Every structure is written in structure tokens, then in C-alpha cells.
Coordinates of C-alpha atoms in Angstrom, one line a residue:
Chain A
M1 CA -77.0 16.4 34.0
E2 CA -77.0 19.7 35.8
I3 CA -76.3 19.4 39.5
K4 CA -78.2 21.8 41.7
E5 CA -76.7 23.2 44.8
I6 CA -78.3 22.8 48.2
T7 CA -77.2 25.9 50.1
L8 CA -76.2 26.1 53.7
N9 CA -79.5 27.8 54.5
E10 CA -81.6 25.3 52.5
L11 CA -79.9 22.3 54.1
D12 CA -82.2 20.4 56.5
T13 CA -79.5 18.0 57.9
E14 CA -81.9 15.4 59.5
K15 CA -83.9 15.2 56.3
F16 CA -80.8 15.0 54.2
I17 CA -79.3 12.2 56.3
S18 CA -82.5 10.2 56.2
E19 CA -83.3 10.6 52.5
K20 CA -79.7 10.4 51.2
G21 CA -79.2 7.3 53.5
Q22 CA -82.2 5.5 52.0
E23 CA -81.1 6.4 48.5
I24 CA -77.6 5.0 49.1
S25 CA -78.9 1.9 50.8
S26 CA -81.3 1.1 48.0
L27 CA -78.6 1.7 45.4
V28 CA -76.1 -0.6 47.1
G29 CA -78.6 -3.2 48.0
E30 CA -76.9 -6.4 49.1
G31 CA -73.6 -5.4 47.5
L32 CA -70.4 -4.3 49.1
S33 CA -69.3 -0.6 49.0
I34 CA -65.9 0.8 49.8
N35 CA -64.5 4.2 50.7
A36 CA -61.2 5.9 51.6
L37 CA -61.1 8.1 54.7
S38 CA -58.4 10.8 54.7
G39 CA -59.4 12.7 57.8
G40 CA -60.6 15.7 55.8
V41 CA -64.2 17.0 56.4
D42 CA -65.6 15.5 53.1
S43 CA -64.3 12.0 53.5
A44 CA -65.2 12.0 57.3
V45 CA -68.8 13.0 56.5
V46 CA -69.1 10.5 53.7
T47 CA -67.8 7.8 56.0
M48 CA -70.3 8.6 58.8
L49 CA -73.2 9.2 56.5
C50 CA -72.7 5.9 54.7
H51 CA -71.8 3.9 57.8
R52 CA -75.2 4.9 59.2
A53 CA -76.9 3.9 55.9
L54 CA -75.0 0.8 55.1
G55 CA -73.5 -0.7 58.3
D56 CA -71.2 -3.6 57.4
R57 CA -72.1 -3.2 53.7
L58 CA -69.5 -0.4 53.9
K59 CA -65.7 -1.1 54.2
T60 CA -63.7 2.0 55.0
Y61 CA -59.9 2.2 54.6
F62 CA -57.4 4.8 55.8
I63 CA -54.4 4.8 53.6
D64 CA -51.2 5.9 55.4
T65 CA -49.3 7.5 52.5
G66 CA -46.4 8.6 54.8
L67 CA -47.4 12.1 53.9
M68 CA -49.8 12.8 56.8
R69 CA -49.3 15.0 59.8
E70 CA -47.8 13.7 63.0
K71 CA -49.8 10.6 64.3
E72 CA -52.7 11.6 62.1
P73 CA -53.5 8.1 60.6
E74 CA -53.7 6.4 64.1
H75 CA -55.6 9.4 65.5
I76 CA -58.3 9.5 62.8
V77 CA -58.8 5.7 62.9
S78 CA -59.1 5.9 66.7
L79 CA -61.7 8.7 66.5
F80 CA -63.9 6.6 64.2
K81 CA -63.4 3.5 66.3
D82 CA -64.7 5.5 69.3
M83 CA -67.8 6.2 67.3
G84 CA -68.3 2.6 66.4
V85 CA -67.1 2.9 62.8
P86 CA -64.4 0.3 61.9
V87 CA -61.6 1.7 59.7
E88 CA -58.8 -0.4 58.4
L89 CA -55.4 1.3 58.3
I90 CA -53.2 0.4 55.3
D91 CA -49.5 1.2 55.5
A92 CA -48.6 2.3 52.0
Q93 CA -45.7 4.6 52.7
K94 CA -43.2 2.6 50.6
T95 CA -45.4 2.7 47.6
F96 CA -45.7 6.5 47.8
F97 CA -42.1 7.3 48.5
D98 CA -41.0 5.0 45.7
A99 CA -43.3 6.8 43.3
L100 CA -42.1 10.2 44.4
K101 CA -38.4 9.4 44.2
G102 CA -36.5 11.8 42.1
Q103 CA -39.6 13.9 41.2
T104 CA -39.2 17.6 41.6
D105 CA -41.8 19.0 39.2
P106 CA -45.0 19.9 41.1
E107 CA -47.3 18.3 38.5
K108 CA -45.2 15.1 38.3
K109 CA -45.4 14.9 42.1
R110 CA -49.2 15.3 42.1
E111 CA -49.4 12.7 39.3
A112 CA -47.2 10.2 41.3
I113 CA -49.4 10.6 44.4
T114 CA -52.7 10.3 42.5
R115 CA -51.5 7.2 40.6
S116 CA -50.1 5.6 43.8
F117 CA -53.3 6.3 45.7
Y118 CA -56.0 5.4 43.1
K119 CA -54.2 2.8 41.0
D120 CA -51.6 1.1 43.2
V121 CA -53.2 1.1 46.6
F122 CA -56.9 2.0 46.7
G123 CA -57.6 0.5 43.3
K124 CA -56.1 -2.8 44.4
L125 CA -58.3 -2.8 47.5
V126 CA -61.4 -2.1 45.3
R127 CA -60.5 -5.0 43.0
D128 CA -59.5 -7.4 45.8
T129 CA -62.7 -6.8 47.9
G130 CA -64.9 -7.2 44.9
A131 CA -66.8 -4.0 45.9
R132 CA -69.1 -2.6 43.3
Y133 CA -69.8 0.8 44.8
L134 CA -67.2 3.5 45.5
L135 CA -68.2 6.3 47.8
Q136 CA -66.5 9.6 47.1
G137 CA -66.6 12.9 48.9
T138 CA -66.8 15.1 45.8
N139 CA -68.4 18.4 46.6
F140 CA -70.2 21.2 44.7
T141 CA -67.0 23.3 44.6
D142 CA -65.1 20.5 43.0
I143 CA -67.7 20.3 40.3
E144 CA -67.6 24.1 39.7
E145 CA -63.8 24.1 39.6
T146 CA -63.8 21.3 37.1
V147 CA -66.2 23.2 34.9
A148 CA -64.0 26.4 35.3
G149 CA -60.9 24.4 34.3
I150 CA -59.1 25.0 37.5
K151 CA -58.8 21.4 38.5
R152 CA -58.7 18.6 36.0
Q153 CA -61.7 16.3 35.7
H154 CA -60.8 12.9 36.9
N155 CA -62.2 9.7 35.5
I156 CA -62.2 7.9 38.7
L157 CA -62.6 4.4 37.3
E158 CA -59.6 4.8 35.0
Q159 CA -57.6 6.1 37.9
L160 CA -58.6 3.0 39.9
G161 CA -57.1 0.8 37.1
I162 CA -60.6 -0.4 36.2
D163 CA -61.5 -0.5 32.5
P164 CA -65.1 0.8 32.2
E165 CA -65.6 -1.4 29.2
Q166 CA -64.6 -4.6 31.0
S167 CA -65.9 -3.8 34.4
Y168 CA -69.6 -3.2 33.9
G169 CA -71.3 -2.8 37.2
Y170 CA -68.9 -0.5 39.0
R171 CA -70.6 2.6 40.3
V172 CA -69.3 5.8 41.9
I173 CA -71.6 7.4 44.5
E174 CA -71.0 11.0 45.4
P175 CA -73.5 11.8 48.2
L176 CA -72.1 15.3 48.9
I177 CA -72.1 16.6 45.4
Q178 CA -74.8 19.2 46.0
L179 CA -73.1 20.7 49.0
R180 CA -70.3 23.3 49.6
K181 CA -67.9 23.0 52.5
S182 CA -69.9 25.1 54.9
A183 CA -73.0 22.9 54.4
I184 CA -70.8 19.8 54.7
R185 CA -69.5 21.0 58.1
K186 CA -73.1 21.5 59.2
L187 CA -73.9 18.0 58.1
G188 CA -70.9 16.6 59.9
K189 CA -72.0 18.3 63.2
S190 CA -75.5 16.9 62.8
L191 CA -74.0 13.4 62.2
G192 CA -72.3 13.6 65.6
L193 CA -68.7 13.9 64.4
P194 CA -66.4 15.6 66.9
E195 CA -65.7 19.3 66.2
E196 CA -62.0 18.6 65.3
L197 CA -63.4 16.6 62.4
Y198 CA -66.3 18.7 61.1
N199 CA -64.3 22.0 61.6
R200 CA -61.1 20.6 60.3
P201 CA -59.0 23.2 58.4
P202 CA -58.6 22.3 54.7
F203 CA -55.7 20.1 54.0
P204 CA -54.3 19.5 50.5
G205 CA -54.9 16.2 48.6
P206 CA -51.2 15.5 48.2
A207 CA -50.9 16.2 52.0
L208 CA -47.4 17.2 53.2
A209 CA -46.0 16.5 49.7
A210 CA -47.7 19.7 48.7
R211 CA -45.6 21.5 51.3
V212 CA -42.2 20.2 50.3
I213 CA -40.6 22.1 47.4
G214 CA -38.4 19.8 45.4
E215 CA -38.0 16.1 46.0
V216 CA -40.3 14.5 48.5
T217 CA -38.3 12.0 50.7
P218 CA -39.1 10.5 54.1
E219 CA -36.5 12.8 55.6
R220 CA -37.9 16.0 54.1
V221 CA -41.5 15.0 55.0
K222 CA -40.3 14.5 58.5
L223 CA -38.9 18.1 58.6
V224 CA -42.0 19.7 57.3
R225 CA -44.2 17.5 59.6
N226 CA -42.2 18.7 62.6
A227 CA -42.7 22.3 61.5
T228 CA -46.4 21.7 60.8
T229 CA -46.9 20.4 64.3
I230 CA -45.4 23.6 65.7
V231 CA -47.3 25.9 63.3
E232 CA -50.6 24.2 64.2
E233 CA -49.9 24.3 67.9
E234 CA -49.1 28.0 67.9
L235 CA -51.8 29.1 65.4
S236 CA -54.8 26.9 66.5
Q237 CA -56.1 29.8 68.5
S238 CA -55.7 32.3 65.7
K239 CA -59.1 31.6 64.1
A240 CA -57.4 31.8 60.8
F241 CA -58.9 30.0 57.7
Q242 CA -55.8 27.9 57.2
Y243 CA -52.1 27.8 58.3
L244 CA -49.3 25.8 57.0
A245 CA -45.5 25.3 56.9
I246 CA -43.5 24.8 53.7
L247 CA -40.0 23.3 53.4
H248 CA -38.0 25.1 50.7
E249 CA -35.6 23.3 48.4
D250 CA -33.3 26.4 48.5
R251 CA -30.8 26.4 51.2
V252 CA -29.6 29.5 53.0
T253 CA -26.6 30.5 55.1
G254 CA -27.1 30.5 58.9
I255 CA -24.8 30.5 61.9
R256 CA -24.7 28.0 64.7
D257 CA -22.2 28.2 67.6
G258 CA -20.3 30.9 65.7
K259 CA -19.9 28.7 62.7
R260 CA -21.4 28.9 59.2
D261 CA -24.4 26.5 58.8
Y262 CA -25.8 26.1 55.3
G263 CA -29.3 25.1 56.3
F264 CA -33.0 24.8 55.5
Q265 CA -35.7 27.5 55.3
I266 CA -39.3 27.0 56.4
E267 CA -42.0 29.3 55.1
I268 CA -45.1 29.9 57.1
R269 CA -48.5 30.9 55.6
C270 CA -51.6 31.8 57.6
W271 CA -54.7 32.8 55.7
E272 CA -57.8 34.9 56.2
S273 CA -60.4 33.7 53.8
T274 CA -63.9 32.5 53.7
D275 CA -63.8 30.3 50.6
A276 CA -60.2 29.9 49.6
K277 CA -60.9 31.7 46.4
I278 CA -59.3 34.9 47.6
G279 CA -57.3 35.4 50.8
S280 CA -54.9 37.6 52.7
P281 CA -52.2 36.9 55.2
T282 CA -53.4 37.0 58.8
R283 CA -51.9 39.9 60.7
L284 CA -50.2 37.8 63.3
S285 CA -48.4 39.6 66.1
Y286 CA -44.7 39.8 66.0
D287 CA -44.6 38.0 69.4
I288 CA -46.3 35.0 67.7
L289 CA -44.0 35.3 64.7
D290 CA -40.9 35.4 67.0
R291 CA -42.1 32.4 68.8
L292 CA -42.7 30.4 65.6
A293 CA -39.3 31.2 64.3
E294 CA -37.7 30.5 67.6
R295 CA -39.4 27.1 68.0
I296 CA -38.9 26.0 64.4
T297 CA -35.2 26.9 64.3
T298 CA -34.7 25.2 67.7
E299 CA -36.9 22.1 67.3
V300 CA -36.6 21.2 63.7
P301 CA -33.1 19.9 62.9
G302 CA -31.1 21.9 60.3
V303 CA -33.6 24.8 59.9
V304 CA -31.8 28.2 60.2
S305 CA -34.3 30.5 58.6
V306 CA -38.1 31.0 58.8
T307 CA -40.2 33.4 56.7
Y308 CA -43.8 34.5 56.8
N309 CA -45.7 34.9 53.5
I310 CA -47.1 38.4 53.0
T311 CA -48.8 38.0 49.6
K312 CA -52.5 38.0 49.0
K313 CA -54.3 35.4 46.9
P314 CA -54.2 36.3 44.0
P315 CA -51.5 36.4 42.8
S316 CA -50.4 33.8 45.4
T317 CA -52.2 30.6 46.0
I318 CA -53.1 29.1 49.4
E319 CA -50.5 26.3 49.0
A320 CA -47.1 26.6 47.4
I321 CA -47.3 23.7 45.0
Chain B
M1 CA 1.9 43.1 64.5
E2 CA -1.0 43.8 66.8
I3 CA -3.4 46.4 65.4
K4 CA -4.9 48.7 68.0
E5 CA -8.4 50.0 67.6
I6 CA -9.2 53.7 67.6
T7 CA -12.6 53.8 69.1
L8 CA -15.4 56.1 68.0
N9 CA -14.9 58.3 71.1
E10 CA -11.1 58.4 70.7
L11 CA -11.3 59.4 67.0
D12 CA -10.3 63.0 66.4
T13 CA -11.3 63.2 62.7
E14 CA -9.3 66.3 61.7
K15 CA -6.2 65.0 63.4
F16 CA -6.7 61.6 61.8
I17 CA -7.2 63.1 58.3
S18 CA -4.1 65.2 58.6
E19 CA -1.7 62.7 60.1
K20 CA -2.9 59.7 58.0
G21 CA -2.8 61.9 54.9
Q22 CA 0.9 62.8 55.5
E23 CA 1.7 59.2 56.3
I24 CA 0.1 58.0 53.0
S25 CA 1.7 60.8 51.0
S26 CA 5.2 60.1 52.2
L27 CA 4.7 56.3 51.7
V28 CA 3.6 56.8 48.1
G29 CA 6.1 59.5 47.3
E30 CA 6.2 60.2 43.6
G31 CA 4.7 56.8 42.8
L32 CA 1.2 56.0 41.5
S33 CA -1.4 54.5 43.7
I34 CA -4.7 52.9 42.7
N35 CA -8.0 52.0 44.4
A36 CA -11.4 50.6 43.6
L37 CA -14.4 52.5 44.7
S38 CA -17.6 50.3 45.3
G39 CA -19.8 53.0 46.7
G40 CA -19.7 51.4 50.2
V41 CA -18.7 53.5 53.2
D42 CA -15.2 52.0 53.5
S43 CA -14.2 52.5 49.9
A44 CA -15.8 55.9 49.7
V45 CA -13.9 57.1 52.7
V46 CA -10.6 55.6 51.5
T47 CA -11.2 57.4 48.1
M48 CA -11.8 60.8 49.7
L49 CA -9.1 60.5 52.3
C50 CA -6.5 59.4 49.8
H51 CA -7.6 61.9 47.1
R52 CA -7.0 64.7 49.6
A53 CA -3.6 63.3 50.4
L54 CA -2.4 62.3 47.0
G55 CA -4.3 64.3 44.4
D56 CA -3.4 62.9 40.9
R57 CA -1.0 60.4 42.4
L58 CA -4.3 58.4 43.1
K59 CA -6.2 56.7 40.3
T60 CA -9.7 55.5 41.4
Y61 CA -11.8 53.0 39.4
F62 CA -15.4 52.0 39.8
I63 CA -15.8 48.5 38.4
D64 CA -19.3 47.9 37.0
T65 CA -19.8 44.2 37.8
G66 CA -23.3 44.1 36.5
L67 CA -24.3 43.1 40.1
M68 CA -24.9 46.6 41.4
R69 CA -28.2 48.3 42.3
E70 CA -30.2 50.3 39.8
K71 CA -28.1 53.1 38.2
E72 CA -25.6 52.8 41.1
P73 CA -22.3 52.9 39.1
E74 CA -23.2 56.1 37.3
H75 CA -24.6 57.6 40.4
I76 CA -21.6 57.0 42.6
V77 CA -19.2 58.2 39.9
S78 CA -21.2 61.3 39.5
L79 CA -21.3 62.0 43.3
F80 CA -17.5 61.9 43.4
K81 CA -17.2 64.0 40.2
D82 CA -19.3 66.7 41.9
M83 CA -16.8 66.7 44.8
G84 CA -13.9 67.1 42.3
V85 CA -12.7 63.4 42.5
P86 CA -12.2 61.8 39.1
V87 CA -13.4 58.1 39.0
E88 CA -13.1 56.0 36.0
L89 CA -16.0 53.6 35.3
I90 CA -15.0 50.2 33.9
D91 CA -17.7 48.1 32.3
A92 CA -16.8 44.5 33.3
Q93 CA -20.3 43.0 33.3
K94 CA -19.4 40.3 30.7
T95 CA -16.4 39.1 32.7
F96 CA -18.5 38.6 35.8
F97 CA -21.5 36.9 34.2
D98 CA -19.2 34.6 32.3
A99 CA -17.5 33.6 35.5
L100 CA -20.8 33.1 37.3
K101 CA -22.4 31.0 34.5
G102 CA -23.6 27.6 35.8
Q103 CA -22.5 28.3 39.4
T104 CA -25.1 27.6 42.0
D105 CA -23.0 26.8 45.1
P106 CA -22.7 30.0 47.3
E107 CA -19.0 29.5 47.9
K108 CA -18.3 28.9 44.2
K109 CA -20.2 32.1 43.3
R110 CA -18.2 34.1 45.8
E111 CA -15.0 32.7 44.5
A112 CA -16.0 33.5 40.9
I113 CA -16.7 37.1 41.9
T114 CA -13.5 37.5 43.9
R115 CA -11.4 36.1 41.1
S116 CA -13.1 38.2 38.4
F117 CA -12.7 41.3 40.5
Y118 CA -9.2 41.0 41.8
K119 CA -7.5 38.9 39.1
D120 CA -9.3 39.6 35.9
V121 CA -10.4 43.2 36.2
F122 CA -8.8 45.2 39.0
G123 CA -5.6 43.1 38.9
K124 CA -5.2 43.9 35.2
L125 CA -5.7 47.7 35.9
V126 CA -3.1 47.5 38.6
R127 CA -0.6 45.8 36.3
D128 CA -1.4 48.0 33.3
T129 CA -1.1 51.3 35.2
G130 CA 2.2 50.3 36.8
A131 CA 0.8 51.4 40.2
R132 CA 2.9 50.3 43.2
Y133 CA 0.4 51.2 45.9
L134 CA -3.0 49.6 46.4
L135 CA -5.3 51.4 48.7
Q136 CA -7.9 49.1 50.5
G137 CA -10.7 49.9 52.9
T138 CA -10.0 47.0 55.2
N139 CA -11.4 47.9 58.7
F140 CA -11.0 46.7 62.2
T141 CA -14.0 44.3 62.1
D142 CA -12.5 42.6 59.0
I143 CA -9.3 41.9 61.0
E144 CA -11.3 40.6 64.0
E145 CA -13.4 38.3 61.8
T146 CA -10.3 37.0 60.1
V147 CA -8.8 36.1 63.4
A148 CA -12.1 34.5 64.6
G149 CA -12.2 32.4 61.4
I150 CA -15.5 33.8 60.2
K151 CA -14.1 35.3 57.0
R152 CA -11.1 33.8 55.1
Q153 CA -7.9 35.9 55.2
H154 CA -7.2 37.1 51.7
N155 CA -3.7 37.4 50.3
I156 CA -4.5 40.5 48.3
L157 CA -1.4 40.3 46.0
E158 CA -2.1 36.8 45.0
Q159 CA -5.7 37.7 44.3
L160 CA -4.5 40.4 42.0
G161 CA -2.5 37.9 40.0
I162 CA 0.8 39.4 41.3
D163 CA 3.5 37.1 42.4
P164 CA 5.0 38.6 45.6
E165 CA 8.4 37.0 44.7
Q166 CA 8.6 38.6 41.3
S167 CA 6.9 41.8 42.1
Y168 CA 8.9 43.3 44.9
G169 CA 7.8 46.9 45.5
Y170 CA 4.0 46.4 45.6
R171 CA 2.5 47.7 48.7
V172 CA -1.0 47.5 50.1
I173 CA -2.1 50.4 52.2
E174 CA -5.0 50.0 54.6
P175 CA -5.6 53.4 56.2
L176 CA -8.9 52.4 58.0
I177 CA -7.6 49.3 59.6
Q178 CA -7.9 50.7 63.2
L179 CA -11.5 51.9 62.8
R180 CA -14.9 50.2 63.1
K181 CA -17.8 51.1 60.9
S182 CA -19.2 53.8 63.2
A183 CA -15.8 55.6 63.3
I184 CA -15.5 55.3 59.6
R185 CA -18.9 57.0 59.1
K186 CA -17.8 59.8 61.4
L187 CA -14.6 60.2 59.4
G188 CA -16.7 60.2 56.1
K189 CA -18.8 63.0 57.5
S190 CA -15.8 65.0 58.5
L191 CA -14.3 64.5 55.0
G192 CA -17.3 66.2 53.5
L193 CA -18.9 63.2 51.9
P194 CA -22.7 63.5 51.4
E195 CA -24.8 61.7 54.0
E196 CA -26.0 59.1 51.5
L197 CA -22.4 57.9 51.3
Y198 CA -21.2 58.1 54.9
N199 CA -24.5 56.7 56.2
R200 CA -24.9 54.1 53.4
P201 CA -26.5 50.9 54.7
P202 CA -24.1 47.9 54.5
F203 CA -24.1 46.1 51.2
P204 CA -22.5 42.8 50.6
G205 CA -19.2 42.4 48.7
P206 CA -20.7 40.1 46.0
A207 CA -23.5 42.8 45.7
L208 CA -26.8 41.5 44.2
A209 CA -25.2 38.1 43.5
A210 CA -25.4 37.5 47.3
R211 CA -29.2 38.0 46.9
V212 CA -29.8 35.5 44.1
I213 CA -30.2 32.0 45.3
G214 CA -29.0 29.6 42.5
E215 CA -27.4 30.7 39.3
V216 CA -26.6 34.4 38.8
T217 CA -27.6 35.5 35.3
P218 CA -28.3 39.0 34.0
E219 CA -32.0 38.2 33.9
R220 CA -32.1 37.0 37.5
V221 CA -30.0 40.0 38.7
K222 CA -32.5 42.3 36.9
L223 CA -35.4 40.7 38.9
V224 CA -33.7 41.1 42.3
R225 CA -32.5 44.6 41.3
N226 CA -36.1 45.7 40.6
A227 CA -37.2 44.2 43.9
T228 CA -34.3 45.9 45.7
T229 CA -35.3 49.3 44.3
I230 CA -38.9 48.8 45.7
V231 CA -37.7 47.5 49.1
E232 CA -35.2 50.5 49.4
E233 CA -37.9 53.0 48.4
E234 CA -40.4 51.6 50.9
L235 CA -38.1 51.0 53.8
S236 CA -35.7 54.0 53.5
Q237 CA -37.8 55.8 56.2
S238 CA -37.8 52.7 58.5
K239 CA -34.5 53.6 60.3
A240 CA -33.7 49.9 60.1
F241 CA -30.1 48.8 60.1
Q242 CA -30.3 47.0 56.7
Y243 CA -33.0 45.9 54.4
L244 CA -32.8 43.7 51.3
A245 CA -34.6 41.5 48.7
I246 CA -33.6 38.0 47.9
L247 CA -34.6 36.1 44.7
H248 CA -35.2 32.4 45.5
E249 CA -34.4 29.6 43.1
D250 CA -37.5 27.7 44.2
R251 CA -40.5 28.4 42.2
V252 CA -44.0 28.4 43.7
T253 CA -47.5 28.2 42.3
G254 CA -49.4 31.4 41.8
I255 CA -52.5 32.5 40.0
R256 CA -52.9 35.3 37.3
D257 CA -56.1 36.1 35.5
G258 CA -57.6 32.9 36.9
K259 CA -54.8 30.7 35.5
R260 CA -52.0 28.9 37.2
D261 CA -48.7 30.8 37.1
Y262 CA -45.7 28.9 38.3
G263 CA -43.6 31.9 39.3
F264 CA -40.8 33.4 41.4
Q265 CA -40.7 34.2 45.1
I266 CA -38.9 37.2 46.6
E267 CA -37.9 37.2 50.3
I268 CA -37.6 40.5 52.2
R269 CA -35.3 40.9 55.2
C270 CA -35.2 44.0 57.3
W271 CA -32.9 44.1 60.3
E272 CA -32.6 45.8 63.7
S273 CA -29.0 45.7 64.6
T274 CA -26.1 47.9 65.8
D275 CA -23.1 45.9 64.6
A276 CA -24.5 43.1 62.4
K277 CA -23.2 40.5 64.9
I278 CA -26.7 39.9 66.2
G279 CA -30.0 41.2 64.8
S280 CA -33.7 40.8 64.8
P281 CA -36.4 41.4 62.2
T282 CA -37.8 44.9 62.2
R283 CA -41.5 44.9 63.3
L284 CA -42.7 46.5 60.2
S285 CA -46.4 47.3 60.1
Y286 CA -48.7 45.0 58.0
D287 CA -49.6 48.0 55.9
I288 CA -46.0 48.3 54.8
L289 CA -45.7 44.6 54.3
D290 CA -48.9 44.6 52.2
R291 CA -47.6 47.5 50.1
L292 CA -44.2 45.7 49.5
A293 CA -46.0 42.5 48.4
E294 CA -48.4 44.4 46.2
R295 CA -45.7 46.4 44.5
I296 CA -43.3 43.6 44.0
T297 CA -45.9 41.2 42.6
T298 CA -47.1 43.9 40.3
E299 CA -43.9 45.6 39.2
V300 CA -41.4 42.7 39.1
P301 CA -42.3 40.4 36.2
G302 CA -43.0 36.8 37.1
V303 CA -43.0 37.2 40.9
V304 CA -46.2 35.7 42.5
S305 CA -45.1 35.4 46.1
V306 CA -43.3 37.6 48.7
T307 CA -42.2 36.5 52.1
Y308 CA -40.8 38.4 55.1
N309 CA -38.0 36.8 57.1
I310 CA -38.9 36.5 60.8
T311 CA -35.7 34.8 62.1
K312 CA -33.2 36.4 64.5
K313 CA -29.4 36.3 63.8
P314 CA -28.3 33.9 65.0
P315 CA -29.3 31.3 63.7
S316 CA -30.0 33.3 60.6
T317 CA -27.4 35.5 59.0
I318 CA -28.0 39.0 57.6
E319 CA -27.7 37.9 54.0
A320 CA -29.0 34.6 52.6
I321 CA -25.8 33.4 50.9

């Protein structure tokens, strides 16, 4: 089946909300549907769109992987609570860190996170609640990238530990599949989401694990989380497309109180881009770069060195892993 | 014995060359003396100062460790040949790479290089030639740093594999020990060295091995050597104190011809400093940074990412290892 894009200009948000809502409601009927909210634009919009259509026939979970930004799980749940949308917070940190233990290969790390998320945690919730409908924030770019072979196509039911043969009746609903990110942001605004949600910068699926080179441990995630907080505070006014901090596995020599300190290095990336397909480093002022280096080496324990990435995409990618 | 500094202002170069030359000549007498030229300011000045004083009572070697910059060994030897100073080039690449094999710890790598240099290669030359005088470019800052505990004090004879008990008669002569770098440069100019020698930017003792994080192999030195050539070409006009390229051990995701390329990262450092004790990153223009990233990712095979270090010293150090 070919999927036809609804462009930003074509999108009539009120009409879309009303028609898509009726479609979802009649599909789900008296059944129970379930979705996972990550705080990203796509899942936030799915949550609000489907909450409006389904009310308490929708159960929304926020899975705390231990890989989120500072106070992010509680903050997102509280934002939705304020809008009258109940979200259950699931602490799954141990499951994720156990799965990541000893893994240093980027692909193995991604697999461990995907498996923990879909099979071990969300899959169990799906099976336990007896939900028959899974709502996913898949968008038009995801579909394009699957066709282009950039991302692997996921068989969502298999990932959830559900055997399609034995589990007749499960259904995945992807209400945003005809929209690109810009149209989804417009829809989010129209749905009454706060700007920090509908204009949220892109954040990788594996969350902060994508920003730890080498093994992902609670200690190393804590370091990159601290650095991320600083980078986001300092660059939120930059109007850049995306900005991030990466913890390297390599250690470098530094000096503290006149003594050698073999410490950590943090890499900062800040991107000018419209669609993430190509990008170039933001020309941040050296005053800002100085301040970033100063804060990170002072506030993040053990960091003695900070770099700024100066490579375009391609040949770089937005994230390091 | 306390060593008294001769400051840049105090230094009368002609007087120093004449008096120090006579002192060295009478010390060495009819014996043979030996020194190792690395191409750095200190060893270049020692070579020229002692060549003038000793003529063919001095034998100078350039040891090709395999860790030098592009064409550096041949170039330095040829510069001295043009000035009438014979220098013997010793190919010791295998010795060094064998010693570095499998070493990833910075201190172990330094030890392997020091041992290869002093004991295996230069020590053998000292013993084989029967030289009784070793000329070294130790300077006043080296002495200060030894006292301050920043660098380890070296027992040079032990490092050369010479037992002081059994080898009575060996003598180490350090003619530059009262001078700091700026005074040594002034002396070099006065000795008629070309500016590229007396104004040579500082270069670490372990050479490019100090700029390879992780294992130092011929292949990895070749990568950092290529990047170094580009950085030196692009930044030679910057008037910066020092500039360098570092090959990381961490690999990062890149994209080439639309496909994932898990490649290398090069870090550039460029320092404003007067004495290397403190320093800050040069505020290079983004046009230069763009050009550096473009050239390195295009010309150095496998590199997909380039960063610029934005940390001051302290807490960073000039070099990474």
C-alpha cells in the first residue's frame, strides 16, 4: 500500500484531528489501546490526539529507561497531567542497564535498548493489560528511510514478543504516518500542547545511550546527563536545529591543582539544519564556547577536556553513535 | 648544585657561544662526543653549538623512530648538511613499533618510547662508538619541572643501559641548562640556524605517538601524520603558539555515499600561550575550521569527524597524552 504524504501546507489541523479521531475511535471500538510516551514530538502528539479520541480507552505509559535527561520522566508526566491526560510512569532503569552491561558496539547497544523497551518492558505491559491496539508515532520520514534502507524496518509485533500467528487481533495504529516533522509540530500546536513539547528538539531513540561512546553505565549516563543539562541551558537561545553533548570513551591527560589528571572528554555538537538530512556546525561565538568548556570542566566531575565538532553532515552524522 | 638562570635579556649570545664552546672543547679534549638531533629547537641548538666547538669530535645522529612528521627526518638531516654539519640518519622504526605493540596506557607508551630511544637505539650507538661525552639539550624549564614533580627526573646513564659503577668516565654535558626556550631561540638565531629551526613550534618528546590515543601502530601514525600535515599547512599563518592533530581511539558513526561509515575522529588543538604553562584555544575563524574539517575528512582515509578543542589549560594540557 502506498502512503501519500500530507504536506505542511495541505494539513488542515482541525479537520485532521476530527477525522483521524473518528477513524481511531471506530477502529478501537470498545477495546483497550495502549501507547508509550517518550516526550518526543511524535509520541506527545499521538498521546494527545488519541486521548481526545479515546479518553479512558487509551492507556499511556512513560517508561523511565534511566537514559533520559535530567528530571525528564517526571516533567513530561506532569505536563500531561496538567492537560488532564493520565500517564503512568514505569521505572525500568534496572532492565535497561542490565541489558547494556558490557556492550560497547553501537549496534549491540541499540539492539539491547530496543529489546529491553519493546520486549521486556512495553511488551509486557501490552500483554498484561490485554490491549489489542498499539498506537505508534511512526511518521512519513521513518517510512521513507525504511524504503531507502537507512533505518531497518521493524516488525513491531515481533519486537513486542507477540507471535503474529498466535495473537490474531493485535493491531498497530500509526496516525501520523502521512506527516513529516514540521506538520506534526503544527498538529501539536493545534492540539494545545505547550510549545516545549511541539517544538521539542529531536532526541535520539536510544536517548543518552546514543551519547555515551563505549559501555553505558549509570555513572557514565550521569556524566553525559550533567553535560547535556549545561549544553541545553547555554544553547537554548541559539535557535540551532539540535545541540548535544557526547561522553567519549577515550581519556585524555589534564591537570588539576598542578597535578596530572587523566580524565574524561566531552564533545559538543550544535547543528544548523532544516531536516537533519544535511547539516553544518552552528558558528557559535567563542564566548559561548569558552563558557561551555568552563562550566562542563567545573561542574561535571572528572571532565578535563571539551571539544566542539566542526564537521558537516555528511560525512558526519547528527549523533555520534 | 643550584643552577642559575640566564634570562633572555641577560643572554649575550656571542659571548655565550664563545665561552660555552671553549668550556665544552676543553671538557671533551681529544675524546669523542655524541648527540641525538630530533629537529626540536633544543637539540638543533646543541648540535650547532657543539659542532662549532668540537668539529669532528662530535658525532650527531638523527634517529628515525617512525613517529616523526611527514618527511621530517630527511628534511632535518638535509638542513644540517646544507650548513656543513654531518648527521647520520638511523632507521629505527621497527624497534619503536615493536615496543609500542599492544600498549594503550599513556604512561606505558611513553616508557616504551623512552626505553627504545635511550636503551635500544641511542644507548647502543653510545656504546658502539666508544663516546665518553653525551650532549643533551636539557633546559632550565626541564629542571624546574623536575623539581616541581611535573616530569620525572631521568637518570640518563641508566636509560642508556650504562651502569655508572662499571662505566666510570661517561659524562653528560648539558650546555643549555641555564636557558629557557626564548633564550634558546635567540641563541639558535645567533648560531645561524634557519628560522624554521630556531622558531620551530614545540613538539612532544614521544612525537606523533603522543597524538595517537590507544595503540600506536604504523597505520595509525600514518593517519595522524596526514592530519598533522594538513593542520600545519592551514595554521602556519595563525601565529599560534602550537597546533596539533590527535587521532582518537573512539570511533563514531559517519555517512559516506548515503551509507553508514563507522570511522575515525581527529581532534584539533591550537593554542595561545607564551610558555605552555597556561594556554587558551586560538579563536580561529569558522572559515578556517570548515576548511580543516573538509580537508581532513576528504584527504585522510577513514576520518568522518573532526573536532576543535575549546578547553583552556588548565584543566586541559597542551597535548592529549
